[in-house]
Amino acid sequence: MTQFKIKRAYDTDSNNDGFRVYIDRLWPRGLSHETFHYDLWEKEIAPSTDLREWFHADPENRWPEFEEKYRAELKSNPAFKSFKTLLLSKPIVTLLYSSHDEEHNNAIIVKEELEK
């Protein structure tokens, strides 16, 4: 069974991270391609640009609705199904995100959907 973890892209990588997947659409500010370690950058499962921009305009009040809308995007996204299949073949997967908010970010939702 795959163990899923969540980590900010800015945190130091570790041998315990397993397969590292960056799941945001935009490159993390301030990180270079030479120093940011990831095994896969899966832009296709990130929230749509419209959803991301809508949420970031008022994250404190829009989190519940963002969760609902993003889950709907994932369920209708064919890339998510193949992404899930790939990750379930790995013993440990760390989902990397760039948001500063550790409690309200797309990685939390992706992890929950992968664990279903």
XYZ file of C-alpha atoms in Angstrom:
116
model
C 0.000 0.000 0.000
C 1.292 3.433 -0.929
C 2.094 5.892 1.836
C 1.268 9.457 0.810
C 2.979 12.455 2.380
C 2.673 16.195 1.853
C 5.547 18.670 1.894
C 6.162 22.244 0.813
C 8.398 22.542 -2.229
C 10.631 24.860 -0.206
C 11.335 22.258 2.502
C 14.546 20.256 2.319
C 14.219 16.958 0.497
C 14.828 13.751 2.414
C 15.628 10.124 1.636
C 12.284 9.301 3.313
C 10.324 11.266 0.694
C 10.191 8.406 -1.784
C 8.788 9.447 -5.165
C 8.515 13.264 -5.137
C 5.715 14.805 -7.189
C 5.271 18.542 -7.669
C 1.547 19.136 -8.191
C 1.199 22.888 -8.845
C 0.736 24.451 -12.268
C 3.241 27.270 -11.647
C 6.928 26.869 -10.855
C 7.706 27.678 -7.186
C 9.084 31.205 -6.861
C 12.720 31.452 -5.894
C 13.607 27.802 -6.521
C 16.009 26.905 -9.280
C 15.639 23.927 -11.576
C 19.047 22.746 -10.418
C 18.255 22.639 -6.684
C 14.565 21.677 -6.530
C 14.427 17.881 -6.514
C 11.297 16.189 -7.857
C 10.666 13.025 -9.834
C 7.539 14.215 -11.624
C 5.905 17.584 -12.220
C 2.226 16.877 -12.836
C 0.708 20.194 -13.930
C -2.371 18.539 -15.401
C -3.881 17.732 -12.012
C -3.351 21.190 -10.518
C -6.416 23.384 -9.993
C -7.482 25.193 -13.137
C -6.186 28.736 -13.510
C -9.669 30.178 -13.010
C -10.233 28.165 -9.827
C -6.791 28.984 -8.431
C -7.199 32.721 -9.056
C -10.725 32.730 -7.622
C -9.547 30.963 -4.446
C -6.492 33.191 -3.919
C -8.686 36.311 -4.004
C -10.212 35.277 -0.632
C -8.682 32.021 0.678
C -10.003 32.356 4.237
C -13.627 32.398 3.141
C -13.502 30.294 -0.006
C -11.780 27.125 1.225
C -14.912 24.926 1.577
C -16.158 25.883 -1.885
C -12.643 25.517 -3.349
C -12.449 21.979 -1.942
C -15.737 21.056 -3.558
C -14.884 22.589 -6.927
C -11.365 21.136 -7.021
C -12.588 17.637 -6.149
C -15.051 17.945 -9.049
C -12.192 18.981 -11.348
C -10.130 15.969 -10.260
C -13.004 13.540 -10.745
C -13.616 14.737 -14.296
C -9.912 14.922 -15.173
C -8.674 11.847 -17.118
C -5.084 12.741 -16.193
C -5.917 12.186 -12.519
C -6.916 8.582 -13.106
C -3.622 7.693 -14.796
C -1.730 9.771 -12.224
C -3.325 7.771 -9.416
C -2.487 4.476 -11.112
C 1.152 5.513 -11.449
C 1.450 6.622 -7.827
C -0.171 3.502 -6.431
C 2.780 1.543 -7.856
C 5.189 3.450 -5.552
C 5.740 2.573 -1.879
C 6.149 6.192 -0.704
C 4.960 9.321 -2.502
C 5.496 12.895 -1.345
C 3.198 15.494 -2.867
C 4.969 18.836 -3.169
C 3.134 22.164 -3.210
C 4.298 25.780 -3.080
C 1.557 27.529 -1.081
C 2.508 29.153 2.230
C -0.731 27.908 3.782
C -0.131 24.439 5.197
C -3.805 23.859 6.055
C -5.482 25.093 2.871
C -3.749 23.881 -0.290
C -4.405 21.575 -3.209
C -2.013 18.891 -1.909
C -4.351 18.127 0.984
C -7.202 17.474 -1.416
C -5.064 15.438 -3.827
C -3.792 13.270 -0.963
C -7.334 12.614 0.264
C -8.499 11.714 -3.242
C -5.525 9.381 -3.756
C -6.234 7.602 -0.475
C -9.871 6.834 -1.399
